[in-house]
């Protein structure tokens, strides 16, 4: 019997046996080809490891003073120097990464928990519901966000929990508008009409059909919202209404040591570099996710 060439065998393979690539697999491959996105994602993972393992990685506790060793410049014993109380700057930066990552993740989770349901309801139902919710969004946009956050912190007081509340209550409008725009487009698609014809309830259509198809822009918004929340916390701690002492925060470290910038530069520069690094890492990762998940850029 004559042997079938390999190329002919491939052409004769039934379509069911050809392995298909899902949207997420294709997006993952595109993301891995983006060097800046990979670098940003690697930096985010590194910062997450530092935040989770601060007790093990940090050479000292962030509150441990070294009497007689204050205002030391970077050395072999203290790699990033010490502050005015003799505390190790490197240890405080490592513990500060925990505060920054916690604020970014938890605050943005609150933003999603408020913004996504409100935006979905406004976009799907329309009419009076849409008008009422969007007027609330317009009122929120009328206030400068950072000023609004400062006002809330002034009422609630300093502390990590209050920072979560302040950022969450002021940041949901961005996600609500985005989700509403997605719902306005998706609810007119054929699969949504088919779900209605099959007798699916409005809640089932929103949860099972519309929200899964609106995940891509929401995920991209999440990656850009986390550094925004981190920067907001740093700004609050810088002006003295954020994290309470002696907790370590990068913004607090910059704020309380700004008076020493000319003589002991390391006290401000290193935490400022930490803030810049984490924001740049999330920005690179967000840009990469946007390019990888954009259907218009599919090859």
CSV table of N, CA and C in Angstrom, one decimal, residues 162-271:
chain,number,residue,atom,x,y,z
A,162,UNK,N,-9.6,53.2,56.5
A,162,UNK,CA,-10.2,54.5,56.0
A,162,UNK,C,-9.7,54.8,54.6
A,163,UNK,N,-8.5,54.5,54.3
A,163,UNK,CA,-7.9,54.7,53.0
A,163,UNK,C,-8.7,53.9,51.9
A,164,UNK,N,-9.0,52.6,52.3
A,164,UNK,CA,-9.7,51.7,51.4
A,164,UNK,C,-11.1,52.4,51.1
A,165,UNK,N,-11.8,52.9,52.2
A,165,UNK,CA,-13.1,53.4,52.0
A,165,UNK,C,-13.0,54.7,51.1
A,166,UNK,N,-12.1,55.6,51.4
A,166,UNK,CA,-12.0,56.8,50.7
A,166,UNK,C,-11.7,56.6,49.2
A,167,UNK,N,-10.8,55.7,48.9
A,167,UNK,CA,-10.5,55.5,47.5
A,167,UNK,C,-11.6,54.7,46.8
A,168,UNK,N,-12.2,53.8,47.5
A,168,UNK,CA,-13.3,53.0,46.9
A,168,UNK,C,-14.5,53.9,46.6
A,169,UNK,N,-14.9,54.8,47.5
A,169,UNK,CA,-16.0,55.6,47.3
A,169,UNK,C,-15.9,56.7,46.3
A,170,UNK,N,-14.6,57.0,45.9
A,170,UNK,CA,-14.4,58.0,44.9
A,170,UNK,C,-13.9,57.5,43.6
A,171,UNK,N,-13.5,56.2,43.5
A,171,UNK,CA,-13.0,55.7,42.3
A,171,UNK,C,-13.9,54.9,41.4
A,172,UNK,N,-15.2,54.6,41.9
A,172,UNK,CA,-16.0,53.7,41.2
A,172,UNK,C,-16.6,54.3,40.0
A,173,UNK,N,-16.6,55.6,39.8
A,173,UNK,CA,-17.3,56.3,38.7
A,173,UNK,C,-16.7,55.9,37.4
A,174,UNK,N,-15.3,55.7,37.4
A,174,UNK,CA,-14.6,55.4,36.1
A,174,UNK,C,-15.0,54.0,35.7
A,175,UNK,N,-15.1,53.0,36.6
A,175,UNK,CA,-15.5,51.7,36.2
A,175,UNK,C,-17.0,51.6,35.8
A,176,UNK,N,-17.8,52.4,36.5
A,176,UNK,CA,-19.3,52.4,36.2
A,176,UNK,C,-19.5,53.0,34.8
A,177,UNK,N,-18.8,54.0,34.4
A,177,UNK,CA,-19.0,54.5,33.0
A,177,UNK,C,-18.5,53.5,32.0
A,178,UNK,N,-17.4,52.9,32.2
A,178,UNK,CA,-16.9,51.9,31.3
A,178,UNK,C,-17.8,50.7,31.2
A,179,UNK,N,-18.3,50.2,32.3
A,179,UNK,CA,-19.2,49.1,32.2
A,179,UNK,C,-20.5,49.4,31.5
A,180,UNK,N,-21.1,50.6,31.8
A,180,UNK,CA,-22.3,51.1,31.2
A,180,UNK,C,-22.1,51.1,29.6
A,181,UNK,N,-21.0,51.7,29.2
A,181,UNK,CA,-20.7,51.7,27.7
A,181,UNK,C,-20.7,50.3,27.1
A,182,UNK,N,-20.1,49.4,27.8
A,182,UNK,CA,-20.1,48.0,27.3
A,182,UNK,C,-21.4,47.4,27.2
A,183,UNK,N,-22.2,47.7,28.2
A,183,UNK,CA,-23.6,47.1,28.3
A,183,UNK,C,-24.5,47.7,27.2
A,184,UNK,N,-24.3,48.9,26.9
A,184,UNK,CA,-25.1,49.6,25.8
A,184,UNK,C,-24.9,48.9,24.5
A,185,UNK,N,-23.6,48.5,24.3
A,185,UNK,CA,-23.3,47.9,23.0
A,185,UNK,C,-23.7,46.4,23.0
A,186,UNK,N,-23.4,45.7,24.1
A,186,UNK,CA,-23.6,44.2,24.1
A,186,UNK,C,-25.0,43.8,24.1
A,187,UNK,N,-25.9,44.6,24.8
A,187,UNK,CA,-27.3,44.2,24.9
A,187,UNK,C,-28.0,44.2,23.6
A,188,UNK,N,-27.5,44.8,22.6
A,188,UNK,CA,-28.1,44.8,21.3
A,188,UNK,C,-27.6,43.6,20.4
A,189,UNK,N,-26.6,42.8,20.9
A,189,UNK,CA,-26.1,41.8,20.1
A,189,UNK,C,-27.1,40.6,19.9
A,190,UNK,N,-26.8,39.7,19.0
A,190,UNK,CA,-27.7,38.6,18.7
A,190,UNK,C,-27.7,37.6,19.9
A,191,UNK,N,-26.6,37.3,20.5
A,191,UNK,CA,-26.6,36.4,21.6
A,191,UNK,C,-27.5,36.8,22.8
A,192,UNK,N,-27.6,38.1,23.0
A,192,UNK,CA,-28.4,38.7,24.0
A,192,UNK,C,-29.9,38.5,23.6
A,193,UNK,N,-30.2,38.8,22.4
A,193,UNK,CA,-31.6,38.6,21.9
A,193,UNK,C,-32.0,37.1,22.0
A,194,UNK,N,-31.0,36.2,21.7
A,194,UNK,CA,-31.3,34.8,21.8
A,194,UNK,C,-31.6,34.4,23.2
A,195,UNK,N,-30.9,34.9,24.2
A,195,UNK,CA,-31.1,34.6,25.6
A,195,UNK,C,-32.4,35.1,26.0
A,196,UNK,N,-32.9,36.2,25.6
A,196,UNK,CA,-34.2,36.7,25.9
A,196,UNK,C,-35.3,35.8,25.3
A,197,UNK,N,-35.1,35.4,24.1
A,197,UNK,CA,-36.0,34.5,23.4
A,197,UNK,C,-36.1,33.2,24.1
A,198,UNK,N,-35.0,32.7,24.7
A,198,UNK,CA,-35.0,31.5,25.4
A,198,UNK,C,-35.6,31.6,26.8
A,199,UNK,N,-36.0,32.8,27.2
A,199,UNK,CA,-36.7,32.9,28.5
A,199,UNK,C,-35.7,33.2,29.7
A,200,UNK,N,-34.5,33.6,29.4
A,200,UNK,CA,-33.6,33.9,30.5
A,200,UNK,C,-34.0,35.2,31.2
A,201,UNK,N,-33.8,35.3,32.5
A,201,UNK,CA,-34.1,36.5,33.2
A,201,UNK,C,-33.1,37.6,33.0
A,202,UNK,N,-33.4,38.8,33.4
A,202,UNK,CA,-32.5,39.9,33.2
A,202,UNK,C,-31.2,39.7,33.9
A,203,UNK,N,-31.3,39.2,35.2
A,203,UNK,CA,-30.1,39.0,36.0
A,203,UNK,C,-29.2,38.0,35.3
A,204,UNK,N,-29.9,36.9,34.8
A,204,UNK,CA,-29.1,35.8,34.2
A,204,UNK,C,-28.4,36.4,32.9
A,205,UNK,N,-29.1,37.2,32.2
A,205,UNK,CA,-28.5,37.7,30.9
A,205,UNK,C,-27.3,38.6,31.3
A,206,UNK,N,-27.4,39.4,32.3
A,206,UNK,CA,-26.3,40.3,32.7
A,206,UNK,C,-25.1,39.5,33.2
A,207,UNK,N,-25.4,38.6,34.1
A,207,UNK,CA,-24.3,37.9,34.8
A,207,UNK,C,-23.7,36.8,33.9
A,208,UNK,N,-24.5,36.1,33.1
A,208,UNK,CA,-23.9,35.0,32.4
A,208,UNK,C,-23.5,35.3,30.9
A,209,UNK,N,-24.1,36.4,30.4
A,209,UNK,CA,-23.8,36.7,29.0
A,209,UNK,C,-23.1,38.0,28.8
A,210,UNK,N,-23.6,39.1,29.4
A,210,UNK,CA,-23.0,40.4,29.2
A,210,UNK,C,-21.7,40.7,29.9
A,211,UNK,N,-21.7,40.4,31.2
A,211,UNK,CA,-20.4,40.7,32.0
A,211,UNK,C,-19.2,39.9,31.5
A,212,UNK,N,-19.4,38.6,31.2
A,212,UNK,CA,-18.2,37.9,30.7
A,212,UNK,C,-17.6,38.5,29.4
A,213,UNK,N,-18.5,39.0,28.6
A,213,UNK,CA,-18.0,39.7,27.3
A,213,UNK,C,-17.5,41.1,27.5
A,214,UNK,N,-17.7,41.6,28.7
A,214,UNK,CA,-17.2,43.0,29.0
A,214,UNK,C,-16.0,42.9,29.9
A,215,UNK,N,-15.4,41.7,30.1
A,215,UNK,CA,-14.3,41.6,31.0
A,215,UNK,C,-13.0,42.2,30.6
A,216,UNK,N,-12.8,42.2,29.2
A,216,UNK,CA,-11.5,42.7,28.7
A,216,UNK,C,-11.3,44.2,29.1
A,217,UNK,N,-12.2,45.1,28.8
A,217,UNK,CA,-11.9,46.5,29.2
A,217,UNK,C,-11.9,46.7,30.7
A,218,UNK,N,-12.6,45.9,31.5
A,218,UNK,CA,-12.6,46.0,32.9
A,218,UNK,C,-11.3,45.5,33.5
A,219,UNK,N,-10.7,44.5,32.9
A,219,UNK,CA,-9.4,44.0,33.4
A,219,UNK,C,-8.3,45.0,33.1
A,220,UNK,N,-8.4,45.6,31.9
A,220,UNK,CA,-7.4,46.7,31.6
A,220,UNK,C,-7.6,47.9,32.5
A,221,UNK,N,-8.8,48.3,32.8
A,221,UNK,CA,-9.1,49.4,33.7
A,221,UNK,C,-8.5,49.0,35.1
A,222,UNK,N,-8.6,47.8,35.5
A,222,UNK,CA,-8.1,47.3,36.8
A,222,UNK,C,-6.6,47.5,36.9
A,223,UNK,N,-5.9,47.1,35.8
A,223,UNK,CA,-4.4,47.3,35.9
A,223,UNK,C,-4.0,48.7,35.9
A,224,UNK,N,-4.8,49.6,35.4
A,224,UNK,CA,-4.4,51.1,35.4
A,224,UNK,C,-4.9,51.7,36.7
A,225,UNK,N,-6.0,51.1,37.3
A,225,UNK,CA,-6.5,51.6,38.5
A,225,UNK,C,-5.7,51.3,39.8
A,226,UNK,N,-5.0,50.2,39.8
A,226,UNK,CA,-4.2,49.8,40.9
A,226,UNK,C,-3.0,50.9,41.2
A,227,UNK,N,-2.2,51.2,40.2
A,227,UNK,CA,-1.2,52.3,40.4
A,227,UNK,C,-1.8,53.6,40.8
A,228,UNK,N,-3.0,53.9,40.3
A,228,UNK,CA,-3.6,55.2,40.6
A,228,UNK,C,-4.0,55.2,42.1
A,229,UNK,N,-4.5,54.0,42.6
A,229,UNK,CA,-4.8,53.9,44.1
A,229,UNK,C,-3.5,54.0,44.9
A,230,UNK,N,-2.4,53.4,44.4
A,230,UNK,CA,-1.2,53.4,45.1
A,230,UNK,C,-0.6,54.8,45.2
A,231,UNK,N,-0.7,55.6,44.1
A,231,UNK,CA,-0.3,56.9,44.1
A,231,UNK,C,-1.1,57.8,45.0
A,232,UNK,N,-2.4,57.5,45.1
A,232,UNK,CA,-3.3,58.3,46.0
A,232,UNK,C,-3.0,58.1,47.4
A,233,UNK,N,-2.7,56.8,47.8
A,233,UNK,CA,-2.2,56.5,49.2
A,233,UNK,C,-0.9,57.2,49.5
A,234,UNK,N,0.0,57.2,48.5
A,234,UNK,CA,1.3,57.9,48.7
A,234,UNK,C,1.1,59.4,48.9
A,235,UNK,N,0.2,60.0,48.1
A,235,UNK,CA,-0.1,61.4,48.3
A,235,UNK,C,-0.7,61.7,49.7
A,236,UNK,N,-1.6,60.8,50.1
A,236,UNK,CA,-2.3,61.0,51.4
A,236,UNK,C,-1.2,60.9,52.5
A,237,UNK,N,-0.4,59.9,52.4
A,237,UNK,CA,0.6,59.7,53.5
A,237,UNK,C,1.7,60.8,53.4
A,238,UNK,N,1.9,61.4,52.2
A,238,UNK,CA,2.9,62.5,52.1
A,238,UNK,C,2.4,63.7,52.8
A,239,UNK,N,1.1,64.0,52.8
A,239,UNK,CA,0.6,65.2,53.4
A,239,UNK,C,0.2,65.0,54.9
A,240,UNK,N,0.3,63.7,55.3
A,240,UNK,CA,0.0,63.4,56.7
A,240,UNK,C,-1.4,63.0,57.1
A,241,UNK,N,-2.2,62.6,56.1
A,241,UNK,CA,-3.5,62.1,56.4
A,241,UNK,C,-3.8,60.7,56.0
A,242,UNK,N,-2.7,59.9,55.7
A,242,UNK,CA,-2.8,58.6,55.3
A,242,UNK,C,-2.5,57.6,56.3
A,243,UNK,N,-1.4,56.8,56.2
A,243,UNK,CA,-1.0,55.8,57.1
A,243,UNK,C,-0.5,56.4,58.4
A,244,UNK,N,-0.9,55.8,59.5
A,244,UNK,CA,-0.5,56.3,60.8
A,244,UNK,C,0.8,55.7,61.2
A,245,UNK,N,1.7,56.6,61.8
A,245,UNK,CA,2.9,56.1,62.3
A,245,UNK,C,2.7,55.1,63.5
A,246,UNK,N,3.6,54.1,63.6
A,246,UNK,CA,4.9,53.9,62.9
A,246,UNK,C,4.8,53.0,61.7
A,247,UNK,N,3.6,52.8,61.2
A,247,UNK,CA,3.6,51.9,60.0
A,247,UNK,C,4.4,52.5,58.8
A,248,UNK,N,4.9,51.6,58.0
A,248,UNK,CA,5.8,52.1,56.9
A,248,UNK,C,5.0,52.2,55.7
A,249,UNK,N,5.1,53.4,55.1
A,249,UNK,CA,4.5,53.7,53.8
A,249,UNK,C,5.5,54.5,53.0
A,250,UNK,N,5.5,54.2,51.7
A,250,UNK,CA,6.5,55.0,50.8
A,250,UNK,C,6.2,56.4,50.8
A,251,UNK,N,4.9,56.8,50.7
A,251,UNK,CA,4.6,58.2,50.7
A,251,UNK,C,4.9,58.9,52.0
A,252,UNK,N,4.6,58.2,53.1
A,252,UNK,CA,4.9,58.7,54.4
A,252,UNK,C,6.4,58.9,54.6
A,253,UNK,N,7.2,58.0,54.1
A,253,UNK,CA,8.7,58.1,54.2
A,253,UNK,C,9.2,59.3,53.4
A,254,UNK,N,8.6,59.5,52.3
A,254,UNK,CA,9.1,60.7,51.5
A,254,UNK,C,8.6,62.0,52.2
A,255,UNK,N,7.4,62.0,52.7
A,255,UNK,CA,6.9,63.2,53.4
A,255,UNK,C,7.6,63.6,54.6
A,256,UNK,N,7.9,62.6,55.5
A,256,UNK,CA,8.5,62.9,56.8
A,256,UNK,C,10.0,63.2,56.7
A,257,UNK,N,10.6,62.8,55.5
A,257,UNK,CA,12.0,63.0,55.3
A,257,UNK,C,12.4,64.0,54.3
A,258,UNK,N,11.3,64.8,53.8
A,258,UNK,CA,11.6,65.8,52.8
A,258,UNK,C,12.5,66.9,53.3
A,259,UNK,N,12.5,67.1,54.6
A,259,UNK,CA,13.3,68.2,55.2
A,259,UNK,C,14.8,67.9,55.1
A,260,UNK,N,15.1,66.6,54.9
A,260,UNK,CA,16.5,66.1,54.9
A,260,UNK,C,17.0,65.9,53.5
A,261,UNK,N,16.3,66.4,52.5
A,261,UNK,CA,16.6,66.0,51.1
A,261,UNK,C,18.0,66.5,50.7
A,262,UNK,N,18.4,67.7,51.2
A,262,UNK,CA,19.7,68.2,50.8
A,262,UNK,C,20.9,67.5,51.6
A,263,UNK,N,20.7,67.1,52.8
A,263,UNK,CA,21.8,66.5,53.6
A,263,UNK,C,21.8,65.0,53.6
A,264,UNK,N,20.5,64.4,53.6
A,264,UNK,CA,20.5,62.9,53.7
A,264,UNK,C,19.5,62.5,52.6
A,265,UNK,N,20.0,62.5,51.4
A,265,UNK,CA,19.1,62.3,50.2
A,265,UNK,C,18.5,60.9,50.1
A,266,UNK,N,19.2,59.9,50.7
A,266,UNK,CA,18.8,58.6,50.6
A,266,UNK,C,17.4,58.3,51.3
A,267,UNK,N,17.1,59.2,52.3
A,267,UNK,CA,15.8,59.0,53.0
A,267,UNK,C,14.6,59.3,52.1
A,268,UNK,N,14.7,60.1,51.1
A,268,UNK,CA,13.6,60.4,50.2
A,268,UNK,C,13.7,59.7,48.9
A,269,UNK,N,14.9,59.6,48.4
A,269,UNK,CA,15.1,59.1,47.0
A,269,UNK,C,14.7,57.6,46.9
A,270,UNK,N,15.1,56.8,47.8
A,270,UNK,CA,14.8,55.3,47.7
A,270,UNK,C,13.3,55.0,47.8
A,271,UNK,N,12.5,55.6,48.7
A,271,UNK,CA,11.1,55.3,48.7
A,271,UNK,C,10.4,56.0,47.5
